[in-house]
Structure formats: structure tokens, C-alpha cells
Coordinates of C-alpha atoms in Angstrom, one line a residue:
Chain A
X2 CA -113.0 5.5 119.1
X3 CA -110.3 5.1 116.4
X4 CA -111.2 1.5 115.7
X5 CA -112.9 1.6 112.3
X6 CA -111.3 4.7 110.8
X7 CA -109.2 2.9 108.3
X8 CA -105.9 4.6 109.4
X9 CA -104.2 1.3 108.6
X10 CA -105.4 1.5 105.0
X11 CA -104.2 5.0 104.6
X12 CA -100.8 4.1 106.0
X13 CA -100.7 1.0 103.7
X14 CA -101.3 3.3 100.7
X15 CA -98.6 5.8 101.9
X16 CA -96.0 3.1 102.3
X17 CA -96.8 1.7 98.9
X18 CA -96.5 5.2 97.4
X19 CA -93.2 5.6 99.2
X20 CA -91.8 2.4 97.7
X21 CA -93.0 3.5 94.3
X22 CA -91.0 6.7 94.7
X23 CA -87.9 4.8 95.6
X24 CA -88.3 2.8 92.3
X25 CA -88.9 6.0 90.3
X26 CA -85.9 7.8 91.8
X27 CA -83.7 4.9 90.9
X28 CA -84.9 4.9 87.3
X29 CA -84.5 8.7 87.0
X30 CA -81.0 8.5 88.7
X31 CA -80.0 6.0 86.0
X32 CA -81.3 8.2 83.2
X33 CA -79.8 11.3 84.6
X34 CA -76.3 9.7 84.8
X35 CA -76.7 8.3 81.2
X36 CA -77.6 11.8 79.9
X37 CA -74.7 13.4 81.9
X38 CA -72.2 10.9 80.5
X39 CA -73.5 11.5 76.9
X40 CA -73.2 15.3 77.6
X41 CA -77.0 15.8 77.1
X42 CA -77.2 18.8 79.5
X43 CA -80.9 19.5 79.1
X44 CA -82.0 15.9 79.8
X45 CA -79.7 15.7 82.7
X46 CA -81.2 18.9 84.3
X47 CA -84.7 17.6 83.6
X48 CA -84.0 14.3 85.5
X49 CA -82.2 16.1 88.3
X50 CA -85.3 18.2 88.8
X51 CA -87.5 15.0 88.8
X52 CA -85.2 13.4 91.4
X53 CA -85.4 16.6 93.5
X54 CA -89.2 16.6 93.3
X55 CA -89.3 12.9 94.3
X56 CA -86.9 13.6 97.2
X57 CA -89.3 16.3 98.5
X58 CA -92.4 14.0 98.0
X59 CA -90.6 11.2 99.8
X60 CA -89.8 13.4 102.8
X61 CA -93.4 14.5 103.0
X62 CA -94.6 10.9 102.9
X63 CA -92.1 9.9 105.5
X64 CA -93.4 12.5 107.8
X65 CA -97.0 11.2 107.3
X66 CA -95.9 7.6 107.8
X67 CA -94.1 8.5 111.0
X68 CA -97.1 10.5 112.2
X69 CA -99.6 7.8 111.5
X70 CA -97.4 5.0 113.0
X71 CA -96.9 6.8 116.3
X72 CA -100.0 9.0 116.6
X73 CA -102.5 6.1 115.9
X74 CA -100.3 3.5 117.7
X75 CA -100.3 1.3 114.7
X76 CA -98.4 -2.0 114.5
X77 CA -97.0 -1.5 118.0
X78 CA -94.7 -4.5 117.9
X79 CA -93.1 -3.7 114.5
X80 CA -93.5 0.0 114.0
X81 CA -89.9 0.8 115.1
X82 CA -88.5 -1.7 112.5
X83 CA -90.8 -0.4 109.8
X84 CA -90.0 3.2 110.5
X85 CA -86.3 2.4 110.6
X86 CA -86.1 0.8 107.2
X87 CA -88.4 3.4 105.6
X88 CA -86.1 6.1 107.0
X89 CA -83.1 4.3 105.6
X90 CA -84.8 4.0 102.2
X91 CA -85.3 7.7 102.3
X92 CA -81.6 8.2 102.8
X93 CA -81.0 6.4 99.5
X94 CA -83.1 9.0 97.6
X95 CA -81.3 11.8 99.5
X96 CA -77.9 10.4 98.6
X97 CA -78.9 9.9 94.9
X98 CA -80.1 13.5 94.7
X99 CA -77.0 14.8 96.4
X100 CA -74.8 12.9 94.0
X101 CA -76.6 14.4 91.0
X102 CA -76.4 17.9 92.4
X103 CA -72.6 17.5 93.0
X104 CA -72.3 16.2 89.4
X105 CA -74.0 19.4 88.2
X106 CA -71.7 21.6 90.3
X107 CA -68.3 19.9 89.9
X108 CA -68.8 18.6 86.3
X109 CA -66.2 15.8 86.5
X110 CA -64.8 14.5 83.1
X111 CA -65.3 10.8 82.6
X112 CA -63.3 9.2 79.8
X113 CA -65.3 7.1 77.3
X114 CA -64.1 3.8 78.9
X115 CA -64.9 5.1 82.4
X116 CA -68.3 6.1 81.2
X117 CA -69.1 2.5 80.1
X118 CA -68.1 1.3 83.5
X119 CA -70.2 3.9 85.3
X120 CA -73.2 3.0 83.2
X121 CA -72.9 -0.7 84.0
X122 CA -72.4 0.2 87.7
X123 CA -75.6 2.3 87.7
X124 CA -77.5 -0.4 85.9
X125 CA -76.7 -3.0 88.5
X126 CA -77.5 -0.4 91.1
X127 CA -80.9 0.0 89.6
X128 CA -81.5 -3.8 89.7
X129 CA -80.4 -3.7 93.4
X130 CA -83.1 -1.0 94.1
X131 CA -85.8 -3.1 92.4
X132 CA -84.8 -6.1 94.4
X133 CA -84.9 -4.0 97.6
X134 CA -88.4 -2.7 96.9
X135 CA -89.6 -6.2 96.3
X136 CA -88.0 -7.3 99.6
X137 CA -89.7 -4.4 101.4
X138 CA -93.0 -5.4 99.8
X139 CA -92.9 -9.0 100.8
X140 CA -91.9 -8.0 104.3
X141 CA -95.4 -6.7 104.7
X142 CA -97.2 -9.6 103.1
X143 CA -95.1 -12.7 103.2
X144 CA -92.2 -12.4 105.7
X145 CA -91.1 -15.9 105.0
X146 CA -89.9 -14.8 101.5
X147 CA -87.9 -11.9 102.7
X148 CA -84.6 -13.7 103.0
X149 CA -84.9 -15.1 99.5
X150 CA -85.5 -11.6 98.0
X151 CA -82.9 -10.0 100.2
X152 CA -80.3 -12.3 98.7
X153 CA -80.9 -10.8 95.3
X154 CA -80.0 -7.3 96.8
X155 CA -76.9 -8.8 98.4
X156 CA -75.8 -10.4 95.1
X157 CA -76.2 -7.0 93.3
X158 CA -74.1 -5.3 95.9
X159 CA -71.3 -7.9 95.3
X160 CA -71.5 -7.1 91.6
X161 CA -71.4 -3.4 92.2
X162 CA -68.3 -3.9 94.5
X163 CA -66.5 -5.8 91.7
X164 CA -67.4 -3.1 89.0
X165 CA -66.5 -0.3 91.4
X166 CA -63.1 -1.7 92.1
X167 CA -62.4 -2.2 88.4
X168 CA -63.4 1.5 87.8
X169 CA -61.3 2.6 90.7
X170 CA -58.2 0.8 89.3
X171 CA -58.9 2.3 85.8
X172 CA -59.2 5.8 87.2
X173 CA -55.7 5.6 88.8
X174 CA -54.1 4.1 85.8
X175 CA -55.4 6.9 83.5
X176 CA -52.8 8.7 81.4
X177 CA -51.1 11.8 82.8
X178 CA -53.5 14.2 81.2
X179 CA -55.6 13.6 84.4
X180 CA -54.2 15.4 87.4
X181 CA -54.3 13.6 90.8
X182 CA -57.0 15.9 92.0
X183 CA -59.2 15.0 89.0
X184 CA -58.6 11.3 89.6
X185 CA -59.5 11.8 93.3
X186 CA -62.7 13.6 92.2
X187 CA -63.6 10.7 89.8
X188 CA -62.9 8.1 92.5
X189 CA -65.1 10.0 94.9
X190 CA -68.1 9.9 92.5
X191 CA -67.4 6.2 91.8
X192 CA -67.4 5.4 95.6
X193 CA -70.6 7.5 96.1
X194 CA -72.4 5.5 93.4
X195 CA -71.2 2.2 95.0
X196 CA -72.3 3.4 98.5
X197 CA -76.0 3.5 97.2
X198 CA -75.8 -0.3 96.8
X199 CA -74.1 -0.6 100.2
X200 CA -77.1 1.2 101.7
X201 CA -79.5 -1.1 99.9
X202 CA -77.6 -4.1 101.2
X203 CA -77.7 -2.9 104.8
X204 CA -81.4 -2.4 104.5
X205 CA -81.9 -5.8 103.0
X206 CA -79.9 -7.4 105.8
X207 CA -82.0 -5.5 108.4
X208 CA -85.2 -6.7 106.7
X209 CA -84.1 -10.3 107.1
X210 CA -83.9 -9.7 110.9
X211 CA -87.1 -7.7 111.0
X212 CA -88.9 -10.5 109.1
X213 CA -87.7 -13.1 111.5
X214 CA -88.9 -11.0 114.4
X215 CA -92.4 -10.6 112.8
X216 CA -92.9 -14.3 111.9
X217 CA -95.6 -15.6 114.3
Chain B
X30 CA -125.8 -4.1 160.6
X31 CA -126.2 -6.7 157.8
X32 CA -125.5 -3.9 155.2
X33 CA -122.3 -3.1 157.0
X34 CA -121.2 -6.7 156.6
X35 CA -122.2 -6.6 152.9
X36 CA -119.6 -3.8 152.5
X37 CA -116.9 -6.5 152.6
X38 CA -118.5 -8.1 149.5
X39 CA -118.6 -4.7 147.8
X40 CA -114.9 -4.1 148.7
X41 CA -114.0 -7.5 147.2
X42 CA -115.9 -6.5 144.0
X43 CA -114.1 -3.2 143.8
X44 CA -110.8 -5.0 144.3
X45 CA -111.6 -7.5 141.6
X46 CA -112.6 -4.7 139.2
X47 CA -109.4 -2.7 139.9
X48 CA -107.1 -5.7 139.3
X49 CA -108.7 -8.3 137.0
X50 CA -110.2 -6.0 134.4
X51 CA -106.7 -5.3 133.4
X52 CA -106.5 -8.9 132.1
X53 CA -109.2 -8.3 129.6
X54 CA -108.8 -4.7 128.3
X55 CA -105.2 -4.1 129.2
X56 CA -103.9 -4.8 125.7
X57 CA -106.5 -2.5 124.0
X58 CA -106.0 0.4 126.5
X59 CA -102.2 0.0 126.7
X60 CA -101.9 0.5 123.0
X61 CA -104.5 3.3 123.0
X62 CA -106.6 1.3 120.6
X63 CA -109.5 2.5 122.6
X64 CA -109.5 5.1 125.3
X65 CA -109.6 4.1 129.0
X66 CA -113.0 5.7 129.2
X67 CA -114.5 3.6 126.5
X68 CA -112.9 0.4 127.8
X69 CA -114.1 1.1 131.4
X70 CA -117.6 1.7 130.1
X71 CA -117.7 -1.4 127.9
X72 CA -116.1 -3.7 130.5
X73 CA -118.4 -2.4 133.3
X74 CA -121.5 -3.0 131.2
X75 CA -120.3 -6.4 130.1
X76 CA -119.3 -7.4 133.7
X77 CA -122.8 -6.5 134.9
X78 CA -124.4 -8.3 132.0
X79 CA -122.3 -11.4 132.7
X80 CA -123.0 -11.4 136.4
X81 CA -126.7 -10.8 136.1
X82 CA -127.3 -13.3 133.2
X83 CA -124.9 -16.1 134.0
X84 CA -123.8 -15.5 137.6
X85 CA -126.1 -18.2 139.1
X86 CA -124.2 -21.3 138.0
X87 CA -120.8 -20.5 139.7
X88 CA -122.5 -19.2 142.8
X89 CA -124.4 -22.4 143.3
X90 CA -121.2 -24.3 142.7
X91 CA -119.5 -22.3 145.5
X92 CA -122.3 -22.8 147.9
X93 CA -122.3 -26.5 147.3
X94 CA -119.3 -26.6 149.6
X95 CA -121.6 -25.7 152.5
X96 CA -123.9 -22.8 153.2
X97 CA -122.5 -20.1 155.5
X98 CA -125.6 -18.8 157.3
X99 CA -124.1 -16.0 159.3
X100 CA -123.3 -12.6 157.8
X101 CA -120.4 -12.2 160.2
X102 CA -119.0 -15.5 159.1
X103 CA -119.4 -14.7 155.4
X104 CA -117.6 -11.4 156.0
X105 CA -114.7 -13.1 157.9
X106 CA -114.4 -15.6 155.1
X107 CA -114.2 -12.9 152.4
X108 CA -111.8 -10.8 154.4
X109 CA -109.5 -13.7 155.1
X110 CA -109.5 -14.6 151.4
X111 CA -108.7 -11.0 150.5
X112 CA -105.8 -10.9 152.9
X113 CA -104.4 -14.2 151.5
X114 CA -104.7 -12.8 147.9
X115 CA -102.8 -9.7 149.0
X116 CA -100.0 -11.8 150.7
X117 CA -99.6 -14.2 147.8
X118 CA -99.5 -11.4 145.3
X119 CA -96.6 -9.9 147.3
X120 CA -94.8 -13.3 147.0
X121 CA -95.3 -13.1 143.2
X122 CA -97.5 -16.2 142.9
X123 CA -100.2 -16.3 140.2
X124 CA -102.9 -16.2 143.0
X125 CA -106.6 -16.9 142.6
X126 CA -109.3 -15.2 144.6
X127 CA -111.5 -18.3 143.9
X128 CA -109.0 -20.6 145.5
X129 CA -108.6 -18.4 148.5
X130 CA -112.3 -18.2 149.1
X131 CA -112.7 -22.0 148.8
X132 CA -109.9 -22.5 151.3
X133 CA -111.6 -20.0 153.6
X134 CA -115.0 -21.8 153.3
X135 CA -113.5 -25.1 154.1
X136 CA -111.9 -23.6 157.2
X137 CA -115.2 -22.1 158.2
X138 CA -116.9 -25.5 157.9
X139 CA -114.2 -27.1 160.0
X140 CA -114.4 -24.4 162.7
X141 CA -118.2 -24.6 162.9
X142 CA -118.1 -28.4 162.7
X143 CA -120.3 -28.3 159.6
X144 CA -120.2 -31.3 157.3
X145 CA -117.5 -31.0 154.7
X146 CA -118.6 -32.0 151.1
X147 CA -115.5 -33.8 150.1
X148 CA -116.9 -34.7 146.7
X149 CA -117.5 -31.0 146.0
X150 CA -114.1 -30.0 147.3
X151 CA -112.3 -32.5 145.1
X152 CA -114.4 -31.5 142.1
X153 CA -113.5 -27.9 142.7
X154 CA -109.8 -28.7 143.2
X155 CA -109.8 -30.5 139.9
X156 CA -111.1 -27.3 138.2
X157 CA -107.9 -25.6 139.3
X158 CA -106.0 -28.0 137.1
X159 CA -108.6 -28.1 134.3
X160 CA -108.8 -24.3 133.9
X161 CA -105.2 -23.5 133.0
X162 CA -105.0 -26.8 131.1
X163 CA -108.0 -25.9 129.0
X164 CA -106.7 -22.4 128.4
X165 CA -103.4 -23.9 127.3
X166 CA -105.2 -26.2 124.8
X167 CA -107.5 -23.5 123.5
X168 CA -104.6 -21.0 123.0
X169 CA -102.3 -23.6 121.5
X170 CA -105.0 -24.5 118.9
X171 CA -106.1 -20.9 118.3
X172 CA -102.5 -19.6 117.9
X173 CA -101.6 -22.3 115.5
X174 CA -104.7 -21.6 113.4
X175 CA -103.9 -17.8 113.4
X176 CA -100.3 -18.5 112.5
X177 CA -101.4 -20.6 109.6
X178 CA -103.8 -17.9 108.3
X179 CA -101.1 -15.2 108.6
X180 CA -98.4 -17.2 106.9
X181 CA -100.6 -18.5 104.1
X182 CA -103.1 -15.8 103.3
X183 CA -100.6 -13.0 102.4
X184 CA -102.4 -10.5 104.5
X185 CA -100.7 -7.1 104.8
X186 CA -99.0 -6.4 108.1
X187 CA -101.2 -3.3 108.6
X188 CA -104.4 -5.3 107.9
X189 CA -103.4 -7.9 110.4
X190 CA -103.0 -5.0 112.9
X191 CA -106.4 -3.7 111.9
X192 CA -108.2 -7.1 112.3
X193 CA -106.3 -7.7 115.6
X194 CA -107.5 -4.5 117.0
X195 CA -111.1 -5.4 116.3
X196 CA -110.7 -8.9 117.7
X197 CA -109.0 -7.5 120.8
X198 CA -112.0 -5.3 121.4
X199 CA -114.4 -8.2 121.0
X200 CA -112.2 -10.4 123.2
X201 CA -112.1 -7.7 125.8
X202 CA -115.9 -7.4 125.9
X203 CA -116.2 -11.2 126.0
X204 CA -113.5 -11.4 128.7
X205 CA -115.4 -8.8 130.9
X206 CA -118.7 -10.7 130.4
X207 CA -116.9 -14.0 131.4
X208 CA -115.3 -12.3 134.4
X209 CA -118.7 -11.1 135.6
X210 CA -120.4 -14.4 135.0
X211 CA -117.7 -16.5 136.7
X212 CA -116.2 -14.4 139.4
X213 CA -119.3 -12.7 140.7
X214 CA -119.7 -15.8 143.0
X215 CA -116.4 -14.7 144.7
X216 CA -117.9 -11.3 145.4
X217 CA -121.5 -12.0 146.6
X218 CA -121.9 -15.8 146.4
X219 CA -121.4 -16.2 150.2
X220 CA -124.1 -13.6 151.0
X221 CA -127.0 -15.3 149.1
X222 CA -127.9 -17.8 151.8
X223 CA -127.7 -15.4 154.8
X224 CA -129.7 -12.7 152.9
X225 CA -132.3 -15.3 151.8
X226 CA -132.6 -16.4 155.4
X227 CA -133.2 -12.9 156.5
X228 CA -135.8 -12.4 153.7
X229 CA -134.6 -9.0 152.6
X230 CA -135.2 -7.3 149.3
X231 CA -132.5 -4.9 148.1
X232 CA -133.7 -4.0 144.6
X233 CA -137.3 -4.7 144.0
X234 CA -137.0 -4.4 140.2
X235 CA -135.1 -7.8 140.2
X236 CA -137.4 -10.7 141.1
X237 CA -134.7 -12.9 142.6
X238 CA -132.6 -12.0 145.6
X239 CA -129.5 -13.6 144.0
X240 CA -129.9 -11.4 140.9
X241 CA -130.2 -8.3 143.1
X242 CA -126.9 -9.3 144.8
X243 CA -125.2 -10.1 141.5
X244 CA -126.2 -6.6 140.2
X245 CA -124.9 -4.8 143.3
X246 CA -121.7 -6.9 143.3
X247 CA -121.1 -6.2 139.6
X248 CA -121.7 -2.5 140.2
X249 CA -118.9 -2.7 142.7
X250 CA -116.7 -4.4 140.1
X251 CA -117.6 -1.7 137.7
X252 CA -116.7 1.0 140.3
X253 CA -113.3 -0.8 140.7
X254 CA -112.7 -0.7 137.0
X255 CA -113.6 3.0 136.6
X256 CA -111.8 4.2 139.7
X257 CA -108.6 2.2 139.9
X258 CA -107.9 0.0 137.0
X259 CA -106.4 2.5 134.6
X260 CA -102.8 2.2 135.7
X261 CA -102.9 -1.6 135.9
X262 CA -104.4 -1.7 132.4
X263 CA -101.7 0.5 130.9
X264 CA -98.9 -1.4 132.7
X265 CA -100.2 -4.8 131.7
X266 CA -101.2 -3.7 128.2
X267 CA -97.7 -2.4 127.5
X268 CA -95.9 -5.4 128.8
X269 CA -98.2 -7.9 127.1
X270 CA -98.9 -6.2 123.8
X271 CA -95.6 -4.5 123.0
X272 CA -94.0 -7.8 122.1
X273 CA -96.8 -10.0 120.7
X274 CA -99.8 -8.3 119.2
X275 CA -101.5 -11.5 118.1
X276 CA -100.7 -13.2 121.4
X277 CA -102.6 -10.6 123.4
X278 CA -105.8 -11.5 121.6
X279 CA -105.2 -15.3 122.0
X280 CA -104.6 -14.9 125.7
X281 CA -107.6 -12.8 126.4
X282 CA -110.1 -14.9 124.3
X283 CA -108.7 -18.2 125.6
X284 CA -109.1 -17.2 129.3
X285 CA -112.6 -15.7 128.5
X286 CA -113.7 -19.0 126.9
X287 CA -112.5 -21.0 129.9
X288 CA -114.3 -18.7 132.3
X289 CA -117.5 -19.0 130.3
X290 CA -117.2 -22.8 130.1
X291 CA -117.1 -22.9 133.9
X292 CA -120.1 -20.5 134.2
X293 CA -122.7 -21.4 131.6
X294 CA -125.6 -23.4 132.9
X295 CA -126.9 -23.8 129.4
X296 CA -123.7 -25.3 128.1
X297 CA -123.5 -27.6 131.2
X298 CA -127.1 -28.8 130.6
X299 CA -126.4 -29.2 126.8
X300 CA -123.4 -31.5 127.6
X301 CA -125.3 -33.5 130.3
X302 CA -128.3 -34.1 127.9
X303 CA -125.9 -35.7 125.5
X304 CA -124.3 -37.9 128.1
X305 CA -121.0 -35.9 127.9
X306 CA -118.9 -34.9 130.9
X307 CA -119.9 -31.3 131.8
X308 CA -117.8 -28.6 133.4
X309 CA -118.5 -28.0 137.0
X310 CA -119.9 -24.5 137.5
X311 CA -117.5 -22.9 139.8
X312 CA -115.5 -19.7 140.0
X313 CA -112.1 -20.3 138.5
X314 CA -109.0 -18.1 138.3
X315 CA -108.7 -15.8 135.4
X316 CA -105.0 -15.1 136.1
X317 CA -104.1 -18.8 136.1
X318 CA -106.1 -19.3 132.9
X319 CA -104.1 -16.4 131.4
X320 CA -100.9 -18.1 132.5
X321 CA -102.1 -21.4 130.9
X322 CA -102.9 -19.5 127.7
X323 CA -99.5 -17.9 127.6
X324 CA -97.9 -21.3 128.0
X325 CA -100.0 -22.6 125.1
X326 CA -98.7 -19.9 122.8
X327 CA -95.1 -20.7 123.9
X328 CA -95.7 -24.3 123.0
X329 CA -97.2 -23.4 119.6
X330 CA -94.3 -21.0 118.9
X331 CA -91.3 -22.9 120.0
X332 CA -92.5 -26.4 120.9
X333 CA -93.2 -28.2 124.1
X334 CA -89.7 -28.0 125.4
X335 CA -90.0 -24.3 125.6
X336 CA -92.4 -24.4 128.5
X337 CA -90.8 -23.2 131.7
X338 CA -91.1 -25.8 134.4
X339 CA -90.5 -23.0 137.0
X340 CA -93.8 -21.3 135.9
X341 CA -95.7 -24.6 136.1
X342 CA -94.3 -25.2 139.6
X343 CA -95.3 -21.6 140.5
X344 CA -99.0 -22.3 139.5
X345 CA -98.9 -25.7 141.3
X346 CA -97.5 -23.9 144.4
X347 CA -100.4 -21.4 144.1
X348 CA -102.9 -24.4 144.1
X349 CA -101.6 -25.5 147.5
X350 CA -100.4 -22.3 149.2
X351 CA -103.5 -20.1 148.4
X352 CA -106.3 -22.3 149.8
X353 CA -104.1 -23.5 152.7
X354 CA -103.1 -19.9 153.6
X355 CA -106.7 -18.7 153.4
X356 CA -107.9 -21.6 155.5
X357 CA -105.3 -20.9 158.2
X358 CA -106.1 -17.2 158.3
X359 CA -109.8 -17.9 158.5
X360 CA -109.5 -20.5 161.2
X361 CA -107.2 -18.2 163.3
X362 CA -109.6 -15.3 162.8
X363 CA -112.6 -17.3 163.9
X364 CA -110.7 -18.7 166.9
X365 CA -109.6 -15.2 167.9
X366 CA -113.1 -13.7 167.5
X367 CA -114.7 -16.5 169.5
X368 CA -112.7 -15.4 172.5
X369 CA -114.7 -12.1 172.5
X370 CA -118.1 -12.9 170.9
X371 CA -120.4 -15.8 170.6
X372 CA -120.1 -17.0 167.0

């Protein structure tokens, strides 16, 4: 009988570790971009490696969570929702890593004024991730608070949208030393950073619905 | 010959085990919380314990309607009740074996011009209203209490799931015990008087004949659980548990408590000694208690207005249609048989 084996506790710990990894990856992503924009090649590579390791660890944890949820038939009425948002959180780590890898390959040149904009964009992005992790945590313990916490994520996304648009306009009003292809490249990176907050917002909105479903 | 007639009781027991055990362990098995094997073993043991330890009260209550002293008559009554249950199930009514048996006993009394204990009949009919109503009140209060705990104690979703699994296991065992205690009367209750009259001993290691019959009847229920309840458990478990994990526990424990209230002689005596109104000891419907409990949860979740009148009407229709149908089938059966044999 699998009644007293404590699978629930193990899964609880795996989910907490997974959320911790999301927080860490967001911090490292922020630091990696800072070092890239300040042309600190070694630090950038170091943080890229850290994000890659986290991405791998998160994939492993995701596999374990999925296995435990379905193999031990845990939380039958909410497991589909839990697995969905954890899977979506994993996509954020994957996208962050991909973005850093592309930066290391393409090496786009950001002007100093654009760099400031990108730093503030990533800072708000980081706040958004912290708010998202808190939303996910309260989903498990106090679903009545999810909506309140999710609103913080949504507000961050609105800020990111505004900053992203400002950067976009700045990119295409740059002097003629930037070719159109370079501007398109910068714009693409800008949009990719903004899309991380969009992902966070989508997850937060899903969490509001999932929390309503799980309120008894 | 008498043992051949007793086969009808064993068949009724087998059928009860195959169908009603799903109400108590369906949620646990459907979610694979425990294997069917463990559930079948635990529920069979608990059914036997309930029947042997507490089966006396509801059997006496059933026989208060009038003793059927012929084994043939007892078999006809049981068969008619069984056919009624089968027909009503096809019509989709939350049917009760207890109600069918009571209707059949009344028809038997009328056919044989035996005195009809109207006081007992009305007392029993009232339990049909009491049992779902009590289940409704218990589940309403229990669900509201659990909701308060979950919403205020900041318990992790996975720990709620963990506690719920343990509680479902306990509720399943209690439900099986209550099923044995309360519904064993439907299986062998009618055979106590004819067997006592014939002065037979079936199992010498039990001093009382009624206990011997309860043991054999509960073995038949256990056989029903082991041989035929798996699919019903899985179907029921999935439909009930997939949506509301906590609700499954509330439904099972509420209906188990109701069945125990209508079975326990000790509780009845306790209330009587204190001048309080006691519950009549009579077999009541587990299915209807479960429906009452589900309605209690609906009221606690979404308010009184959420209760579907259609469902209430369906239960009320069962209260009338089941005993009347069983009475009609019994009376016709006796009339037909009396053309060929001297009853």
C-alpha cells in the first residue's frame, strides 16, 4: 500500500526546488545580461553556464514531478493544472537560456543608451519572476491570495511592455551607422526579453483560474 | 430444501457486495490510492465485523413488520425485492434494497392476511426521509468545517491530498462496517424466524442462530465484493473523485455515520436512557444517504439555491415507487404460485 510512503512530501520538496531554480535562473539571467552589456566576457560566459546547468536541473526535476504526479496518482483533481503551470515555468528557463546562447553567438552591439533600457527591462523582468514564484507558492498554500499576487506579475508585464516599446522606437531611430539588419537583430532580442514577461503573465493568469478551481 | 431457499439470501448478499461496496471504497480504488485487492480484503473484513457485531438491531427492526415463518415466502419476498431493485436501477432512480424489501414484506402480510403493524410501517417510512436528511446535515457541517480548516490553516495542497487519502481509507473501512451492520438485515433478516422455528444450527462456533446467519450473509457480501465489485468501484471512484477529492471523503463518512446511527443498539439505548428521541434500528439506503450527502456538499459550496429540485423529486419518487413496485411484484408472485402450490 502506497498510503504512508511520503510521496507527497517528496513531490512537495521537488516543486519547491523547482521554484527555487526559476528564481535563480532569473537572477543569473539578469547578471549575464549586465555583464554582456558591460563587455565582461568571462562573467557573461560564467553566468551562461550557470543558467545552462539550471536548465538541465529543472528538466530533470520536471521529469520527476511529472512521474510522481501520475505514477502515484497524487492530487488527482488538480494535477493537470499543476503540471501545466510547472511545464510553462520550465519554458521560461528554456527561453532565457536560448536567449543567452543566441547573444553569445550573434554578439549584437547595443549602444550605451540602449544598454540602459535593456538593463531596466531585465530588472523589471526579474521582479516579475519573483512575483510569479510567490504566486505559484501561494497557489499551494493559500489559493485565496493567488489573484492578489498574480496582479503584481501583470503589473510588471505592463511595465515591461512600456519599456520594450520605448526601446523598440529607439532602435529604429538610431543613426545610420546601424544597418537595417542590425536594427532588426536588436529588435528581435528586445522582443525576446519582453516575451519572458509575457510568458510570466500568461502563467499568472492561468494560476488565477486554477486557484478558483481548487478553492473548496 | 431449506438450504436451497437460503441461496436467495446469499444471492442478495452477493449482489449487495458487488454494487454497494463501490460506494465506500470506490474513491480510494478509483484513484489507485489502495489496490483493489487491499480494498476488497479490508471491506470484506469490515462488512463481516459490522454484520456480526451490530447486525442484530436492524434485523429486529425489519422483523417488527411481521414475521415471515415460511422459507418459501421469505425467498419470494427477497426475489421480488431483487427484481424491483433491478427494474428501478434501469429507470435511473436512486433505488433502495431496504425499501424494496419492506414493500415486499407488507405485500406478504396482506396476502397471508397477517396483521399489519402500521406503527412500524410509518416509523420505517419516516427513516427514508430521515436518512438522506441526516446525511445532508452531516455532510453540510463536515464540509463547511473542512473548508474552514483548508482555507485558514495554510496546509500545502499535497499535504491536504495526503491527509485526504488516509481519511478516505478510514472512511472506507467505516463505511464497509456500517454497510455490514445496517444492510445485513436485507440479506438474511427474513430467514432468522423460519430458521429458528426449524431449530437448525448452521455454524456451531457461533452461539446464536442470528449471528450464524449474519456471518454467512456477510460472507456472501464479501464474495460479491471480491468477485464483482472491481469495475463498479473504478467507475464510481473516477466519476466521484476526479472532480472533488475532499467531497469523496465527506460523502463516504456521512453516509457511513447515518448507517451506523440506524444500526447501533448501544447508541439507541444511550439516547433512550437520557430521554432523547432515538433512531429506529432499521436497514436504510446507503445510496440515498450518499445522494443526501452530495446535496449537503452542494449546499455548503454554493448555497441552498444550488440544490437541484429534480434530484429531490427523484429520491421522493424512489420512496413511493420502490416499495409499491416490490409490493405489487410480491403480491402477483404469491397469487401466481398459489394456483399451483398450497402456500
